[in-house]
XYZ file of C-alpha atoms in Angstrom:
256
model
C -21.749 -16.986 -17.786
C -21.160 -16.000 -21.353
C -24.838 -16.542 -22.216
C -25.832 -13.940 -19.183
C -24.593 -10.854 -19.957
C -23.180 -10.194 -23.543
C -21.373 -6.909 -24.098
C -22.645 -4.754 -26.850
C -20.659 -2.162 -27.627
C -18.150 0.270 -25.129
C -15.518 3.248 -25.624
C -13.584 6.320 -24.549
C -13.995 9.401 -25.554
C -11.428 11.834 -24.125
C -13.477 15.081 -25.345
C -16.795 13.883 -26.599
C -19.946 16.294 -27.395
C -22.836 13.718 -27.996
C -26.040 14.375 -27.609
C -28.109 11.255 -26.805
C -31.794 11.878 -26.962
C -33.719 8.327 -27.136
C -35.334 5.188 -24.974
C -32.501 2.574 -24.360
C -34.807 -0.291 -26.069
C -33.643 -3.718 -24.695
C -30.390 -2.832 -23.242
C -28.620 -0.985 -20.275
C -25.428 1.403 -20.126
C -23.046 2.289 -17.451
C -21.718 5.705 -18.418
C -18.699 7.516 -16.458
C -17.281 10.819 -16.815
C -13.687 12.104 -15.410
C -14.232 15.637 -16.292
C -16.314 18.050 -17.882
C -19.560 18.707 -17.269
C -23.513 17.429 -18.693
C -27.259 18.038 -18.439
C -28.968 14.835 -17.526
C -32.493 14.098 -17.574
C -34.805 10.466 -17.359
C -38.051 12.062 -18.357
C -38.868 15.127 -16.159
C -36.197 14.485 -14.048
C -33.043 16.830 -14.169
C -29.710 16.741 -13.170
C -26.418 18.540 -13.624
C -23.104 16.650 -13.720
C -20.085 18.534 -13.452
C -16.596 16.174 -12.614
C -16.684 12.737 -11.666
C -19.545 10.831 -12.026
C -21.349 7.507 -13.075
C -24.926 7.418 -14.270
C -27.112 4.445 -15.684
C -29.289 4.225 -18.834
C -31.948 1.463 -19.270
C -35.236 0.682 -20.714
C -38.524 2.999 -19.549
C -37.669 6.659 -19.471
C -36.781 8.537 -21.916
C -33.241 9.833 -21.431
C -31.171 12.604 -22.398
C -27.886 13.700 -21.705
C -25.195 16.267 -23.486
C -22.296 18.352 -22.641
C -23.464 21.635 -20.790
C -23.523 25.274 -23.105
C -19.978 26.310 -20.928
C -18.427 22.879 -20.778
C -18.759 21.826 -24.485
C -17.362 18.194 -23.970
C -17.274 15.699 -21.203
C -14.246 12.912 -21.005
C -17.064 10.165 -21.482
C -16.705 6.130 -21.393
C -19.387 3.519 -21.194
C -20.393 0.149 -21.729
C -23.529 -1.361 -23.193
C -24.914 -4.556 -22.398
C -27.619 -6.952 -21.569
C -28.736 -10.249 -20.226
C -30.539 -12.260 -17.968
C -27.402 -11.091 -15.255
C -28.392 -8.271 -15.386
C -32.367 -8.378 -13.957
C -29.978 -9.837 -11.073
C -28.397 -6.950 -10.593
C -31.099 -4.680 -10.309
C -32.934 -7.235 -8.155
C -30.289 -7.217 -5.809
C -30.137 -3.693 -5.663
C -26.589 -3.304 -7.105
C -27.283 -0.905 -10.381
C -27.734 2.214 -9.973
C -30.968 4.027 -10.120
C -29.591 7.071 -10.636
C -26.103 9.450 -11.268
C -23.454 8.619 -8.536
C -20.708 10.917 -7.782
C -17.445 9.482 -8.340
C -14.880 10.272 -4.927
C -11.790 9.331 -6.921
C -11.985 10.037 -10.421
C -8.330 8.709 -11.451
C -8.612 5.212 -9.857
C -11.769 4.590 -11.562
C -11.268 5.656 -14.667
C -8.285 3.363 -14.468
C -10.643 0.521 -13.523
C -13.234 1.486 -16.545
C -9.974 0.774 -18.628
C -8.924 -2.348 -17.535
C -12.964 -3.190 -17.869
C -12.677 -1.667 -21.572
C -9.453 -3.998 -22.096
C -11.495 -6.812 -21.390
C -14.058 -6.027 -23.305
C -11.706 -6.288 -26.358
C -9.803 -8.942 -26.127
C -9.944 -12.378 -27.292
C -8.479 -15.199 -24.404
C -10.859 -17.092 -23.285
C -11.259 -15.817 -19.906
C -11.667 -11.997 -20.892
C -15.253 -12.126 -20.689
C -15.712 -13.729 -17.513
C -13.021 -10.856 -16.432
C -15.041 -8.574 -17.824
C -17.928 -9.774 -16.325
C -16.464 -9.918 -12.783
C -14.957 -6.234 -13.452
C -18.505 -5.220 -14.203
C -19.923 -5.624 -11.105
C -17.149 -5.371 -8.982
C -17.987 -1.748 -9.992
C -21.515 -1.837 -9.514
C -20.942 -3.169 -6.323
C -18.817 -0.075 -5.405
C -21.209 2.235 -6.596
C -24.333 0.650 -4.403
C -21.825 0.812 -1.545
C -21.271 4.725 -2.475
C -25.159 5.363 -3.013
C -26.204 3.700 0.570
C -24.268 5.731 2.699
C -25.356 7.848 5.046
C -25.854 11.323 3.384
C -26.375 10.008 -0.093
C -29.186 11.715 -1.965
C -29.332 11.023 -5.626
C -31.021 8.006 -5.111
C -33.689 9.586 -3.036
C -33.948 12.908 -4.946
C -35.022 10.622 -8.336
C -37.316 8.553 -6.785
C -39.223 11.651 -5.076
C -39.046 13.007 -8.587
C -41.049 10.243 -9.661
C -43.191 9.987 -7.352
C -44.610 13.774 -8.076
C -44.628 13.579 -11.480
C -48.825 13.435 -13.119
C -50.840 13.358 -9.466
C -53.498 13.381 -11.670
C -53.046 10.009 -12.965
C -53.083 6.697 -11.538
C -48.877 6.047 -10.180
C -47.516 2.645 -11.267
C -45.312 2.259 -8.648
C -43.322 -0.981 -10.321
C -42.841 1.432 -13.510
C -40.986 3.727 -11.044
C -38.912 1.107 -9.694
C -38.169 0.163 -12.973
C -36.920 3.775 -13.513
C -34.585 3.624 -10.511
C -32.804 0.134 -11.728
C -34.281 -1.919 -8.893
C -37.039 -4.054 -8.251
C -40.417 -3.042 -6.775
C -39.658 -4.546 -3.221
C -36.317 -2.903 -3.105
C -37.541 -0.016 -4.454
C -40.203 0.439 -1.366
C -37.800 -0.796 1.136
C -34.942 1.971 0.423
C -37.700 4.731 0.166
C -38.984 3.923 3.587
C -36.040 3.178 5.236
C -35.007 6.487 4.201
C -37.654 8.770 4.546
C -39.492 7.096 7.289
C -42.737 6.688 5.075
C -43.908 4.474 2.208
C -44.233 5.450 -1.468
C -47.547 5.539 -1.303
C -47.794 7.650 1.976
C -45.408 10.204 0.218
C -47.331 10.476 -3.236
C -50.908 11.315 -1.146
C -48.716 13.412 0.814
C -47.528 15.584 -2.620
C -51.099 15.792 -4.052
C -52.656 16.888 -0.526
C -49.669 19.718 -0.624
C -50.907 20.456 -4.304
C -54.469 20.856 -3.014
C -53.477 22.915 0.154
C -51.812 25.829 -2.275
C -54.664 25.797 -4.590
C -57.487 25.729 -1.970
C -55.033 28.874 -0.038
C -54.080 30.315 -3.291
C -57.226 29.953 -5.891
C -60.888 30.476 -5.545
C -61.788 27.052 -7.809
C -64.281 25.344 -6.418
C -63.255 21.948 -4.301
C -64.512 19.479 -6.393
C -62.155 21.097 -9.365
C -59.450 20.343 -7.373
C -60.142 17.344 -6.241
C -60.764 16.231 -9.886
C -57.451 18.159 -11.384
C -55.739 16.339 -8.629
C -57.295 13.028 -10.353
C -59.738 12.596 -7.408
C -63.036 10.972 -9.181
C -64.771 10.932 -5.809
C -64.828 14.363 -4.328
C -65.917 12.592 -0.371
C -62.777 10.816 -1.054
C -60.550 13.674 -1.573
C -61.904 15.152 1.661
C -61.538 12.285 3.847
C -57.801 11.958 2.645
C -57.433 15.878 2.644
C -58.597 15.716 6.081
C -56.719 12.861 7.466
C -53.584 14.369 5.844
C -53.828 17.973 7.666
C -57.225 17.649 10.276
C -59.303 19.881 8.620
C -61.585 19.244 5.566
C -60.840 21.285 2.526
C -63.637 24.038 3.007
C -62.679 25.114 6.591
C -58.422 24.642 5.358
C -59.674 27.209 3.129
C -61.192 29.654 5.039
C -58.139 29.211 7.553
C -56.036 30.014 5.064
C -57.239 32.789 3.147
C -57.749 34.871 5.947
């Protein structure tokens, strides 16, 4: 067990104003935060954090995170680690992809301590306890993220998907962003939006090509080619199967 995850380095910081700007190169994080508040971004994606909350930090996007202009600080702990444990994780769906929110702050950050403890300490068994303590809380927090009404998951993985329409999408990059394997990356989306990654990428560029064939006077093949369309008869095909009209008569429907 020792040889599958080794912990790198981990702290508290009751009133810390980092600013981390950088690819996580080889390693993953677990951060928490009891109070305070911070901007959060993996690439293009934003989020604001204010009170309790967890959020990842792994290799792929670039990621960003600092205390917010009015909050000025965050009460911040982490841990940094890496292994072959923890591909099993994210295979198994138990990191998170994205920030959860935290439903009681002073129980957890309790927890975190007792993980931190571990961390430190010499006995034999305190890194198998810190191990287990590990992803007893990553458990919790894939519990937290699957429930019914939980959209962080879902918000950064739509994110994702509508990011550069005009290039070629890697979905298995994008799972890779979300902490979770490509099968159980496709098998959350659908289950909870009701259509596949794939589906709900054409879906964004057709909307893209609705508003500029309502909205702009650029001829169709432009569109179809700043929407990363090589094959114009293509486009229209899809544009039509997506909304029943091809582009031209959308257009004229449209902009009357």
């Amino acid at each position: 067990m020792r040889s599958e995850l080794r912990f790198l380095h981990s702290t508290h910081n009751p009133h810390c104003a980092a600013v981390v700007d950088k690819h996580f190169d080889g390693y993953h994080t677990l951060q928490f935060m009891t109070r305070g508040a911070i901007h959060l971004r993996y690439g293009d994606a934003h989020h604001e954090l204010e009170g309790s909350w967890y959020w990842p930090a792994m290799p792929g996007p670039h990621i960003r995170f600092r205390a917010t202009e009015k909050a000025k600080w965050w009460d911040h702990r982490y841990v940094a680690f890496q292994g072959p444990l923890v591909d099993r994780w994210i295979d198994a769906g138990i990191f998170p992809a994205g920030p959860v929110r935290c439903e009681d702050p002073p129980a957890h950050a309790e927890r975190f301590d007792r993980l931190l403890a571990a961390i430190g300490e010499s006995l034999p068994w305190s890194r198998l306890s810190a191990i287990n303590q590990l992803e007893r809380i990553l458990i919790d927090l894939a519990e937290l993220s699957s429930r019914p009404g939980s959209s962080d998951w879902l918000e950064r993985a739509r994110a994702l998907l509508s990011e550069d329409v005009d290039q070629p999408v890697d979905h298995h990059a994008i799972a890779a962003a979300l902490g979770v394997g490509y099968s159980t990356f496709r098998r959350r989306f659908t289950e909870q939006t009701g259509t596949t990654p794939h589906a709900f990428r054409i879906g964004v560029r057709i909307a893209r090509a609705r508003a500029m064939l309502a909205e702009t006077d650029a001829p169709i093949k432009s569109i179809a080619e700043r929407l990363g369309y090589s094959d114009v008869f293509y486009f229209a095909r899809q544009f039509r199967a997506e909304t029943g009209l091809p582009p031209r008569a959308y257009r004229l429907s449209a902009q009357r």
